[in-house]
mmCIF file of C-alpha atoms in Angstrom:
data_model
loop_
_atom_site.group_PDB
_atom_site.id
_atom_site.type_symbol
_atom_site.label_atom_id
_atom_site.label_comp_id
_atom_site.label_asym_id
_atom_site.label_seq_id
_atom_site.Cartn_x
_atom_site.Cartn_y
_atom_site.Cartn_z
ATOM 1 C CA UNK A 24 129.635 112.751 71.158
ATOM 2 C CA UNK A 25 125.963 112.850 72.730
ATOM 3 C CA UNK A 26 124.982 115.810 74.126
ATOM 4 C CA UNK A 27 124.208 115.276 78.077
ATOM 5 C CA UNK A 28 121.574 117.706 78.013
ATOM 6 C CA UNK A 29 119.834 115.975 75.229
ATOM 7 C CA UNK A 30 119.644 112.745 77.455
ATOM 8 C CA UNK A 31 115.930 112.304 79.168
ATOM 9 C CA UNK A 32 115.886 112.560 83.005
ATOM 10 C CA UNK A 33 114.938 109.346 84.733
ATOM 11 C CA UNK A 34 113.282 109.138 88.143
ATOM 12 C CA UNK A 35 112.895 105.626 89.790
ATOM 13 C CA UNK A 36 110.616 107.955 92.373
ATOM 14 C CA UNK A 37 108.968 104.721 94.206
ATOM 15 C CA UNK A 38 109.841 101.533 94.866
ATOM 16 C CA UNK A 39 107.178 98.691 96.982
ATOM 17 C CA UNK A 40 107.392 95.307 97.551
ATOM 18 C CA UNK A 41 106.076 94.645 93.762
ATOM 19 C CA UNK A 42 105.590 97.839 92.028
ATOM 20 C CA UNK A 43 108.101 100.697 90.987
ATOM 21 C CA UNK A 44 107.296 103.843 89.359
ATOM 22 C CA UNK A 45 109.500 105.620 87.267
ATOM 23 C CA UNK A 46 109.123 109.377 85.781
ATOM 24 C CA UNK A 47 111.193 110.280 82.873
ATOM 25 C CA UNK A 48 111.170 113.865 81.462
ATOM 26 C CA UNK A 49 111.649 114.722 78.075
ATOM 27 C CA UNK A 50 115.412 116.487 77.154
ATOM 28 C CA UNK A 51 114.669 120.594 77.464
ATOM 29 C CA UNK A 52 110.952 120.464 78.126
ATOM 30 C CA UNK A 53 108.602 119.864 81.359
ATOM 31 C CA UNK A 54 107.285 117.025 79.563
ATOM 32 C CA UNK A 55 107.043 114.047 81.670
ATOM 33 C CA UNK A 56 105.916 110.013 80.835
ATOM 34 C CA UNK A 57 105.377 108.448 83.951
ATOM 35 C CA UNK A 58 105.595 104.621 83.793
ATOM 36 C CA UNK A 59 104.349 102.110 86.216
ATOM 37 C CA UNK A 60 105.595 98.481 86.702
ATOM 38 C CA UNK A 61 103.840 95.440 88.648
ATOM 39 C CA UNK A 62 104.251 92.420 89.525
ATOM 40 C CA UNK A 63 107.383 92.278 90.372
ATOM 41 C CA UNK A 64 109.114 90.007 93.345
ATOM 42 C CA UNK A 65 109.751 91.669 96.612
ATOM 43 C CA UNK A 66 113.240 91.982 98.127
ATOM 44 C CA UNK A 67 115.372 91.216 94.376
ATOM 45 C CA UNK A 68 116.473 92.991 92.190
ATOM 46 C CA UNK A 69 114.663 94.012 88.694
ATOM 47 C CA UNK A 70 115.272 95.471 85.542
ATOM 48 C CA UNK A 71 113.149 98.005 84.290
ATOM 49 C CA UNK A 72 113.111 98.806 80.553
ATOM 50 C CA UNK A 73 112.020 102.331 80.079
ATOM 51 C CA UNK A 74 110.920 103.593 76.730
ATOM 52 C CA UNK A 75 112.855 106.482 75.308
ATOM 53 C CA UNK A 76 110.840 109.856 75.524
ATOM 54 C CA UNK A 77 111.747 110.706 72.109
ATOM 55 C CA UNK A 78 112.130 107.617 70.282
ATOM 56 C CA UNK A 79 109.491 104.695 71.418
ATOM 57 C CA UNK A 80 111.542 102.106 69.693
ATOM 58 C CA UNK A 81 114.726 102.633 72.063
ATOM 59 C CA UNK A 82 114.571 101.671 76.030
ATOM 60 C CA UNK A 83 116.816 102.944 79.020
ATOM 61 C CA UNK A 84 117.243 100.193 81.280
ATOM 62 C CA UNK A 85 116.996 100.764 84.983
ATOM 63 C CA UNK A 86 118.102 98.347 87.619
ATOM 64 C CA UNK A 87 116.436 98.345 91.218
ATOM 65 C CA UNK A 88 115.922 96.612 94.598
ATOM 66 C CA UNK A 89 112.117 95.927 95.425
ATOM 67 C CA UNK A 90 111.612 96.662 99.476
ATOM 68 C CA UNK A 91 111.200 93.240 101.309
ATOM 69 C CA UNK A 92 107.392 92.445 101.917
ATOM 70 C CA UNK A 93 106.525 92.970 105.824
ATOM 71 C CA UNK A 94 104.831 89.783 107.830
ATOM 72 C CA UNK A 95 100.897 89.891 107.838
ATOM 73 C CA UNK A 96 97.998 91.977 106.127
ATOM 74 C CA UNK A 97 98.224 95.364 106.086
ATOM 75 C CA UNK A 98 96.022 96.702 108.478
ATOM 76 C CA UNK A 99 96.137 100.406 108.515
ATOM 77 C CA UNK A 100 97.406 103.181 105.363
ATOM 78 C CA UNK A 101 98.024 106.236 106.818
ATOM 79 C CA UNK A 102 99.185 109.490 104.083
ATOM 80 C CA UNK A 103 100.552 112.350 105.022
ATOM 81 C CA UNK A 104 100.954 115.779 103.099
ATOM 82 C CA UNK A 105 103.225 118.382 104.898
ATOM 83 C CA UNK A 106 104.606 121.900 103.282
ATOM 84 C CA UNK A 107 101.274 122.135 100.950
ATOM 85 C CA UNK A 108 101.592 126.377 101.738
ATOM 86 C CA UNK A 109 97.815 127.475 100.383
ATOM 87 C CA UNK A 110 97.829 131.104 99.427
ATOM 88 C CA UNK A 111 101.611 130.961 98.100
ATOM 89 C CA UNK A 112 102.122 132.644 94.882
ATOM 90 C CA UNK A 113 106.277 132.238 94.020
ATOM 91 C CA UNK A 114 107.683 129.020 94.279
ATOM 92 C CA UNK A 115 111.392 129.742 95.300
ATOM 93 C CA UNK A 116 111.190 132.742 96.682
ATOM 94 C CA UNK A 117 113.545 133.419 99.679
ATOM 95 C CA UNK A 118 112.351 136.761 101.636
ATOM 96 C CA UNK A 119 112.786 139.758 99.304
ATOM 97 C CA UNK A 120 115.380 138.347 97.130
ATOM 98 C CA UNK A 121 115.237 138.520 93.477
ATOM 99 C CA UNK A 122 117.411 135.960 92.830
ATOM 100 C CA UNK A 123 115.992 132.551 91.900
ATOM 101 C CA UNK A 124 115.116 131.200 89.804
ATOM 102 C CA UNK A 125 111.726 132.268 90.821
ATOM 103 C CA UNK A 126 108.304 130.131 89.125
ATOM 104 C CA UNK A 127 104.974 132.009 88.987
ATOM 105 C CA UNK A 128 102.207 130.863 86.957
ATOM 106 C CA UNK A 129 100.739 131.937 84.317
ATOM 107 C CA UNK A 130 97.831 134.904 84.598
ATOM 108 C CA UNK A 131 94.689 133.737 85.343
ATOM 109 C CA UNK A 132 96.048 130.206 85.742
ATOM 110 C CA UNK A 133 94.959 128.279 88.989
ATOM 111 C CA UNK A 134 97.149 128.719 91.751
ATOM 112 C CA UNK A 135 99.435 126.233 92.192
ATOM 113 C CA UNK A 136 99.442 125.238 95.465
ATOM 114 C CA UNK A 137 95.800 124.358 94.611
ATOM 115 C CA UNK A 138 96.482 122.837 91.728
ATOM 116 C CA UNK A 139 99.300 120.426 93.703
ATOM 117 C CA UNK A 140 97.366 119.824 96.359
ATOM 118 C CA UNK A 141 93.875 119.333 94.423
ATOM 119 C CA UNK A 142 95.230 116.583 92.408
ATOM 120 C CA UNK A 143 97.294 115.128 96.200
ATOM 121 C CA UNK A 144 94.303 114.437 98.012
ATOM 122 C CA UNK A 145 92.745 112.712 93.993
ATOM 123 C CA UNK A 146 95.563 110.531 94.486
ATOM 124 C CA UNK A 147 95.574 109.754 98.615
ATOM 125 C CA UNK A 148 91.456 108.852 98.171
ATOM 126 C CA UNK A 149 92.673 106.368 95.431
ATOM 127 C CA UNK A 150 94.122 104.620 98.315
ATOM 128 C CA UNK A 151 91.032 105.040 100.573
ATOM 129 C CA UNK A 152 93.485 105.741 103.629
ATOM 130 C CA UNK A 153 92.684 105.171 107.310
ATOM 131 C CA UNK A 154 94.006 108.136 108.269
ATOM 132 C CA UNK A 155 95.193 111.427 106.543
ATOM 133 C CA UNK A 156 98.021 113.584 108.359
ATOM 134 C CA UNK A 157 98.805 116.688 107.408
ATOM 135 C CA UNK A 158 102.072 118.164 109.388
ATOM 136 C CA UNK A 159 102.534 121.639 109.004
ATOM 137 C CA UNK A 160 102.659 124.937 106.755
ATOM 138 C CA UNK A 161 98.997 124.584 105.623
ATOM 139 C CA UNK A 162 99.145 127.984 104.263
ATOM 140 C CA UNK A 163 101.667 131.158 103.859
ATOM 141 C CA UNK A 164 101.239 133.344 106.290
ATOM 142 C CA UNK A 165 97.972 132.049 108.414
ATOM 143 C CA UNK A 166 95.404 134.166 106.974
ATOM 144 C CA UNK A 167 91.935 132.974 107.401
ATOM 145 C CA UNK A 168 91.037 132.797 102.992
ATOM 146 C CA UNK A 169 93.952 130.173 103.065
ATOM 147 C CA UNK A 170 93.336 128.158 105.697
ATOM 148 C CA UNK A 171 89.463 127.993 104.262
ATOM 149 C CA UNK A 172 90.938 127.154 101.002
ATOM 150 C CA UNK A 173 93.232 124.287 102.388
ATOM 151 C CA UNK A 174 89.773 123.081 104.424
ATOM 152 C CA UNK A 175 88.059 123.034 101.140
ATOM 153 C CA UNK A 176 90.609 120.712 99.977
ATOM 154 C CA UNK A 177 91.451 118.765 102.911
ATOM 155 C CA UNK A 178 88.427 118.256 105.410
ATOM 156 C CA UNK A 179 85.803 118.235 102.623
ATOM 157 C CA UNK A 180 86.637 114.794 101.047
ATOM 158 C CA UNK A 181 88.497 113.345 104.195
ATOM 159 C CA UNK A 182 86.245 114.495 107.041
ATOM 160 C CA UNK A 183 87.649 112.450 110.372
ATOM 161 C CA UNK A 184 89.817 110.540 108.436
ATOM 162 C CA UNK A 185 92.199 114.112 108.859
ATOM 163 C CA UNK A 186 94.244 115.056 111.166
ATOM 164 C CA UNK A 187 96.159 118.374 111.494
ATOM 165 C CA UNK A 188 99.273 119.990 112.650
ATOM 166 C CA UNK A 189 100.480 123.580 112.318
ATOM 167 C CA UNK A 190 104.040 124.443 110.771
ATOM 168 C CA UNK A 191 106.034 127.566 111.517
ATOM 169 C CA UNK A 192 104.272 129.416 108.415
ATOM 170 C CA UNK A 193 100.988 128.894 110.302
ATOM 171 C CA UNK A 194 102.216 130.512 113.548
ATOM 172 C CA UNK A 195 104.262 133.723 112.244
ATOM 173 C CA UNK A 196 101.497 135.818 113.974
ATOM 174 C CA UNK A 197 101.060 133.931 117.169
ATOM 175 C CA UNK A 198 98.034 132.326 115.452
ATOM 176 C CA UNK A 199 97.028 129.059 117.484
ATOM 177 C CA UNK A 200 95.129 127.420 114.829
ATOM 178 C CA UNK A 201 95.246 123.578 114.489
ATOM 179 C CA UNK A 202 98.259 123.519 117.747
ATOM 180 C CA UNK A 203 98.173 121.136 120.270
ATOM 181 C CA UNK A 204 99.822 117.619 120.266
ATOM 182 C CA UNK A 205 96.976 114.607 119.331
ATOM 183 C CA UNK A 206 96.625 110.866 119.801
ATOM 184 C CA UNK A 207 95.389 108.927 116.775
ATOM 185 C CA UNK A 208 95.400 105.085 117.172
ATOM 186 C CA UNK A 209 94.568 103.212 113.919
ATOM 187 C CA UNK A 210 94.865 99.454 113.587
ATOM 188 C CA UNK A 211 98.606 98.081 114.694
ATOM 189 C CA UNK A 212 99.971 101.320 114.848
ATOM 190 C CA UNK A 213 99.381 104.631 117.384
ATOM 191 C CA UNK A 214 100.501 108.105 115.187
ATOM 192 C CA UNK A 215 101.906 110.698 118.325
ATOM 193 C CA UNK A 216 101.436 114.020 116.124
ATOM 194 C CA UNK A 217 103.602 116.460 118.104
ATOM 195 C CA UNK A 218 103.346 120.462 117.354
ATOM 196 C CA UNK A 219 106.546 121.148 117.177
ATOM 197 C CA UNK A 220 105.954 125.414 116.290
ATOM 198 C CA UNK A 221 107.342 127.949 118.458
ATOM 199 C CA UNK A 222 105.097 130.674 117.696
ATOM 200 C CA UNK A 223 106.501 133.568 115.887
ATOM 201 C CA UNK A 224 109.332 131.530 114.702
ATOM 202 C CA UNK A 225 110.912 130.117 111.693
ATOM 203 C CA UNK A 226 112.781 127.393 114.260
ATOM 204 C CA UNK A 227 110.803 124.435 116.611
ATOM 205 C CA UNK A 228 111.160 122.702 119.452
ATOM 206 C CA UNK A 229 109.829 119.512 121.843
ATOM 207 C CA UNK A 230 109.511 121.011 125.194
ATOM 208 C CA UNK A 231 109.765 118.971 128.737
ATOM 209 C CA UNK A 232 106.147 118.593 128.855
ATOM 210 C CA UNK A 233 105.684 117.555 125.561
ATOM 211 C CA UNK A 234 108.393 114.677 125.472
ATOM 212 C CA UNK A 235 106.675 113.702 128.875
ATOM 213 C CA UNK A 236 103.517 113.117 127.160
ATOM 214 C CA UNK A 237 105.208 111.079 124.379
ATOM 215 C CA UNK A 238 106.580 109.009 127.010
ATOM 216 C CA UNK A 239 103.250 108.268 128.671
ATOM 217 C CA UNK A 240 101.903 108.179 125.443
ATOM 218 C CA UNK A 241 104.062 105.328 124.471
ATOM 219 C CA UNK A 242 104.305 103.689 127.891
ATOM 220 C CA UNK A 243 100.180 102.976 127.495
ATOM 221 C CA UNK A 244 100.460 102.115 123.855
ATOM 222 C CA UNK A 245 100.092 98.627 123.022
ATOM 223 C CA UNK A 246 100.117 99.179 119.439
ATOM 224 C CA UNK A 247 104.098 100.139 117.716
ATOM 225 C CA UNK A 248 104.178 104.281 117.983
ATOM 226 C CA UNK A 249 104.950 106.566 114.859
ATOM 227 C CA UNK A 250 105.775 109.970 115.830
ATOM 228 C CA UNK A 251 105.036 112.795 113.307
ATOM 229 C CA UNK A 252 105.762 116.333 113.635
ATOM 230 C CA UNK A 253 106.463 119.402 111.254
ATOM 231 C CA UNK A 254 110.368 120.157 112.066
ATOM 232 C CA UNK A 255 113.174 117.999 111.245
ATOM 233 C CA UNK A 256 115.203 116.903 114.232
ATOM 234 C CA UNK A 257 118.778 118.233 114.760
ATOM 235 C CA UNK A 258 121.290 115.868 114.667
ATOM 236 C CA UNK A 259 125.016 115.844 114.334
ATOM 237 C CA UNK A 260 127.282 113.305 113.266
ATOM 238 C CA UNK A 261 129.888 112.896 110.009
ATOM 239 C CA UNK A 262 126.795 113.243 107.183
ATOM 240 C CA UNK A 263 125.674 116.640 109.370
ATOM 241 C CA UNK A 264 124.982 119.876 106.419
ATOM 242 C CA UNK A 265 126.596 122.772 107.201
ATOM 243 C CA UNK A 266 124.567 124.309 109.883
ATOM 244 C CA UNK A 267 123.971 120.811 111.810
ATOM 245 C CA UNK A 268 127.140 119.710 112.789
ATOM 246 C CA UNK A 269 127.428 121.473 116.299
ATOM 247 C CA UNK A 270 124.487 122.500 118.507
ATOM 248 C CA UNK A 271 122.849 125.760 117.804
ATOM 249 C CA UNK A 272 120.006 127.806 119.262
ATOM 250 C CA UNK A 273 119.140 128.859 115.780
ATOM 251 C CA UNK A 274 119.197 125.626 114.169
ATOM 252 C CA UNK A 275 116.339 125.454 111.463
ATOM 253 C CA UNK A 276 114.682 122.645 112.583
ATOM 254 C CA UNK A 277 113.941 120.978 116.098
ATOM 255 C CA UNK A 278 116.101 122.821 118.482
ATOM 256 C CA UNK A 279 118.902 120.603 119.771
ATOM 257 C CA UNK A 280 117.877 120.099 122.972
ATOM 258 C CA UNK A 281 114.574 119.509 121.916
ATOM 259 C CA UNK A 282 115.924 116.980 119.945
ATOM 260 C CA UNK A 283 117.802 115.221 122.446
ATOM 261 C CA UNK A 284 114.662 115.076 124.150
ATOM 262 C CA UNK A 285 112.523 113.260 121.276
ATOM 263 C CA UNK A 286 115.764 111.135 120.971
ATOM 264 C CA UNK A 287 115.811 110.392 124.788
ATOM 265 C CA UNK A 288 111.988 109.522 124.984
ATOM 266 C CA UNK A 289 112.946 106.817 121.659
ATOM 267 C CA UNK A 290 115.372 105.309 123.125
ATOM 268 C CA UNK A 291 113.284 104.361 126.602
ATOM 269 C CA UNK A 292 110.163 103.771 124.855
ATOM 270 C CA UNK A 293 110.757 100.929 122.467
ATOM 271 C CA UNK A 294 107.685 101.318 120.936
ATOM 272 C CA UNK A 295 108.142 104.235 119.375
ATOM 273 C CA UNK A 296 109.813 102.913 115.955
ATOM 274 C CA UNK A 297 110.322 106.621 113.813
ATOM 275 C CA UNK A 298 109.653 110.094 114.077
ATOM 276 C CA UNK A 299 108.746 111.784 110.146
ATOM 277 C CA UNK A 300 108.664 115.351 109.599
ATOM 278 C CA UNK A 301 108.374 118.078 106.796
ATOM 279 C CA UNK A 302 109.828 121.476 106.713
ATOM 280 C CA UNK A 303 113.035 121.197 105.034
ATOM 281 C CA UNK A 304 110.883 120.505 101.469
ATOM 282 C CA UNK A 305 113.399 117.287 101.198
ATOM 283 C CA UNK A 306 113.461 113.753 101.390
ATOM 284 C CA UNK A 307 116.389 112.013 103.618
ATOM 285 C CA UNK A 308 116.719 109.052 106.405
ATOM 286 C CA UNK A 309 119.355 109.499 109.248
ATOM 287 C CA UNK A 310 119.152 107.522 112.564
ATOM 288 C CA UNK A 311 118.599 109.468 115.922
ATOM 289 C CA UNK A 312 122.043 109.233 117.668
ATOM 290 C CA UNK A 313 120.990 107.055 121.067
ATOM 291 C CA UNK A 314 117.672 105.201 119.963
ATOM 292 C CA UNK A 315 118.809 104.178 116.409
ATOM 293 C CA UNK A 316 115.137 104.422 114.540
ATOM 294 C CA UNK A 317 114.772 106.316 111.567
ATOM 295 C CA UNK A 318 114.609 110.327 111.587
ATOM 296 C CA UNK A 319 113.009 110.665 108.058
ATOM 297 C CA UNK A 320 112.131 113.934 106.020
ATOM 298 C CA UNK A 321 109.275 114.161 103.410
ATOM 299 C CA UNK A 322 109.609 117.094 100.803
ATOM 300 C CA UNK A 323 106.735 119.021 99.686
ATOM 301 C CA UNK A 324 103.822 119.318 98.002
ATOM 302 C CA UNK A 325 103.612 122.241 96.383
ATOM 303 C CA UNK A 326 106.547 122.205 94.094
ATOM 304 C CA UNK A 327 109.514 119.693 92.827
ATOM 305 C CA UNK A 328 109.401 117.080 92.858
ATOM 306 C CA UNK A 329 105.424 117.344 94.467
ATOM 307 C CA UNK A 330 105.069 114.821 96.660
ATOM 308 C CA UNK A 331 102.736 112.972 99.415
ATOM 309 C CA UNK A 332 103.907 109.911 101.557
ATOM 310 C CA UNK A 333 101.773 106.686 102.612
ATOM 311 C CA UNK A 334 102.481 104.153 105.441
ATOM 312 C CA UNK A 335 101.217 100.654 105.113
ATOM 313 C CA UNK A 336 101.208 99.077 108.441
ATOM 314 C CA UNK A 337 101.700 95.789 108.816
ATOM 315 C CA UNK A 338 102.657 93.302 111.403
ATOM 316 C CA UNK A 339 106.166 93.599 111.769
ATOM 317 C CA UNK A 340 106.959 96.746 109.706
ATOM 318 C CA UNK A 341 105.589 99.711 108.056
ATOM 319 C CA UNK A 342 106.477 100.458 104.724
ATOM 320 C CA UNK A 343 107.152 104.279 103.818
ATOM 321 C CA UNK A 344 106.018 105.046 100.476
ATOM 322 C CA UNK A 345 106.770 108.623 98.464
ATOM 323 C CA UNK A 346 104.701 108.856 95.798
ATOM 324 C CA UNK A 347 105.036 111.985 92.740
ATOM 325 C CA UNK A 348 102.127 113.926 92.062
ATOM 326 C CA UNK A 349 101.667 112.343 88.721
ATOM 327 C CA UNK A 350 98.290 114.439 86.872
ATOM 328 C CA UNK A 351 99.868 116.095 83.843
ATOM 329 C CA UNK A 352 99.240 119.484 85.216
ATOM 330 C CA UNK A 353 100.907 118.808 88.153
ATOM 331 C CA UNK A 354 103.804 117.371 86.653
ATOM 332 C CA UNK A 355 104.517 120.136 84.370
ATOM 333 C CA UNK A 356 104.358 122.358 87.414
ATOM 334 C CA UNK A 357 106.721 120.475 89.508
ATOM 335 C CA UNK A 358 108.945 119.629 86.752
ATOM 336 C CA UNK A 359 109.346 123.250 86.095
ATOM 337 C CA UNK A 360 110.397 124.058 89.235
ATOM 338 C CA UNK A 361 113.397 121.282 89.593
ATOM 339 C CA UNK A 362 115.885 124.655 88.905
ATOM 340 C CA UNK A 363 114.659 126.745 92.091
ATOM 341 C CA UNK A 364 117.694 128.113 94.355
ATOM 342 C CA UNK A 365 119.654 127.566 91.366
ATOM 343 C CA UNK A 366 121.356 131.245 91.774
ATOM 344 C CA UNK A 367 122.274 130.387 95.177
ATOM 345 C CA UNK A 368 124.351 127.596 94.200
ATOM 346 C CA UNK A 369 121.923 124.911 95.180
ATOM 347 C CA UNK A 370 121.194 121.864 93.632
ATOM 348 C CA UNK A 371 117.592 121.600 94.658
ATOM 349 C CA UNK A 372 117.012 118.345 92.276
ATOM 350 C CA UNK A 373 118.995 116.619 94.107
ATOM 351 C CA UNK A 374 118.472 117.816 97.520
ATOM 352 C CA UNK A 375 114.933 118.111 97.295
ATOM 353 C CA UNK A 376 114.369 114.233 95.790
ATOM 354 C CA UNK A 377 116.960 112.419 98.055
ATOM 355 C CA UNK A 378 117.439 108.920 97.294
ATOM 356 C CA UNK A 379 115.438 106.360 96.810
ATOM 357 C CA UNK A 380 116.184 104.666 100.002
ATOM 358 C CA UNK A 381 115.075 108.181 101.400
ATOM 359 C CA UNK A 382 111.616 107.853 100.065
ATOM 360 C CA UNK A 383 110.938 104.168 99.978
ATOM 361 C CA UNK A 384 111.787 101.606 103.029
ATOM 362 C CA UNK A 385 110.478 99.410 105.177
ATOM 363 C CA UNK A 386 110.721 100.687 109.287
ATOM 364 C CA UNK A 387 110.887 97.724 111.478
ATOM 365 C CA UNK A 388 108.563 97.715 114.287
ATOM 366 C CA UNK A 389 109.729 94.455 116.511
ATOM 367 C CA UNK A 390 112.933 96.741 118.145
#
């Protein structure tokens, strides 16, 4: 019989309306192939044959659904980065525990939320975006040598094109750096970017005054309105984790009544069509409980699976597309850190990858 472990991983990590990606790491290494398939029809499925890591001759075949292909150009791309954590130097680390396991690299090797986040924004200029948004935990703890080296990174080869939010890790010391709610409209779409920190805290909220100003925000907008923020949004319902299913002051994300508010706000304001967020280092889709749009999660950047997220905007729809850090350095990084949490009993492949249907979809914008 075949040993399991000996089998290569395969990752269908994005899917468009013609193109899918798929990463496929060789058995007991942090080897990974990445190959990329075009032309295909939107909306169908399509069988991808996937050469074997170790033996060329011999292909894995991989069946998917292409997204359906919105109406019109596409007249804005928008990428976003969140959880990129400059200055962090253990990937898995949870306070002062030794458990793990825990991924340093190697002495005198570049850091590697440099090295993820260096070969990110390589990737997002490939696009040429309209707009670059960056929501949340630019750095470890706030100090001023990581926020200059996430500049370096970020502002130098995007200039106006970026936008920034803070994220709890950017406010443990009441710091007020990059805070404050902003405005961005782009081409058939208006990005709300809400700061979502409570400072001091690990935990986030949307106060009164700032779900009022979504509202008028909205209300004036005559362009569909995607709302980004840093925290996840609480809400409960038979697919809730443990931790989500009943309201709690100390809920991780978006307090619940800050929540409600964001979901309130949605469901008056047709124009708002999603709200996307980072913090939870995860990708996953649930619908807000009154409204019905899409409550989506994008994992990180700075470990596995390494990611960055672009919106194409289009008449009717915009498409939500994860893409993988794919340089070789970065993979081998990321790769090597699909184990984290493992000695607290969490399956961080899994929850930190999600679905496909997590990553990839199309968000209607005609509600």
């Amino acid at each position: 019989m075949a040993d399991p472990a000996a089998a290569p991983i395969i990752d269908v990590t994005t899917v468009t309306d013609t193109d899918a990606v798929v990463h496929v790491t060789k058995p007991s290494t942090f080897d990974v192939a990445v190959h990329r398939f075009d032309g295909l029809e939107p909306d169908c499925e399509v069988r991808l044959d996937v050469a074997d890591p170790v033996d060329p001759t011999s292909t894995h075949p991989v069946t998917v659904r292409t997204l359906a292909r919105p109406s019109g150009p596409c007249r804005s791309v928008v990428a976003t980065v969140n959880d990129v954590h400059f200055g962090e130097l253990a990937a898995g680390q949870i306070d002062d525990f030794t458990s793990g396991p825990i991924r340093r690299p190697e002495p005198d090797a570049e850091p590697y939320p440099e090295l993820m986040n260096r070969a990110a924004v390589d990737e997002i200029a490939d696009i040429d975006p309209t707009a670059v948004v960056v929501k949340g935990d630019l750095s470890l703890d706030g100090a001023p040598e990581e926020w200059a080296a996430f500049e370096r990174c970020y502002r130098e080869p995007f200039g106006e094109r970026l936008h920034v939010v803070r994220g709890n890790h950017d406010a443990y010391r009441f710091q007020t750096d990059y805070a404050g709610d902003q405005r961005i409209d782009l081409d058939g779409v208006t990005i709300a970017v809400l700061d979502t920190v409570i400072p001091g805290a690990t935990t986030g909220d949307i106060t009164v005054e700032q779900a009022d100003w979504l509202d008028a925000l909205a209300l004036d907008s005559t362009s569909p309105v995607l709302v980004m923020g840093h925290h996840q949004q609480w809400i409960a319902g038979p697919d809730a984790d443990p931790g989500e299913a009943k309201r709690s002051d100390d809920y991780f994300g978006l307090h619940p009544d800050g929540s409600d508010r964001l979901d309130e706000v949605a469901a008056r304001r047709r124009s708002i069509v999603a709200y996307t967020a980072g913090h939870t280092h995860r990708h996953r889709v649930r619908s807000m409980t009154r409204s019905g749009i899409a409550s989506i999660e994008v994992g990180c950047t700075k470990d596995f699976p390494g990611t960055w997220a672009e919106y194409r905007v289009h008449d009717d729809a915009i498409m939500q597309l994860v893409h993988r850090i794919s340089s070789p350095d970065a993979l081998a990084w990321s790769e090597s850190c699909r184990g984290l949490y493992a000695d607290f009993d969490i399956d961080y492949e899994s929850y930190a990858l999600g679905d496909l249907a997590d990553r990839c979809l199309v968000i209607p914008t005609d509600r």
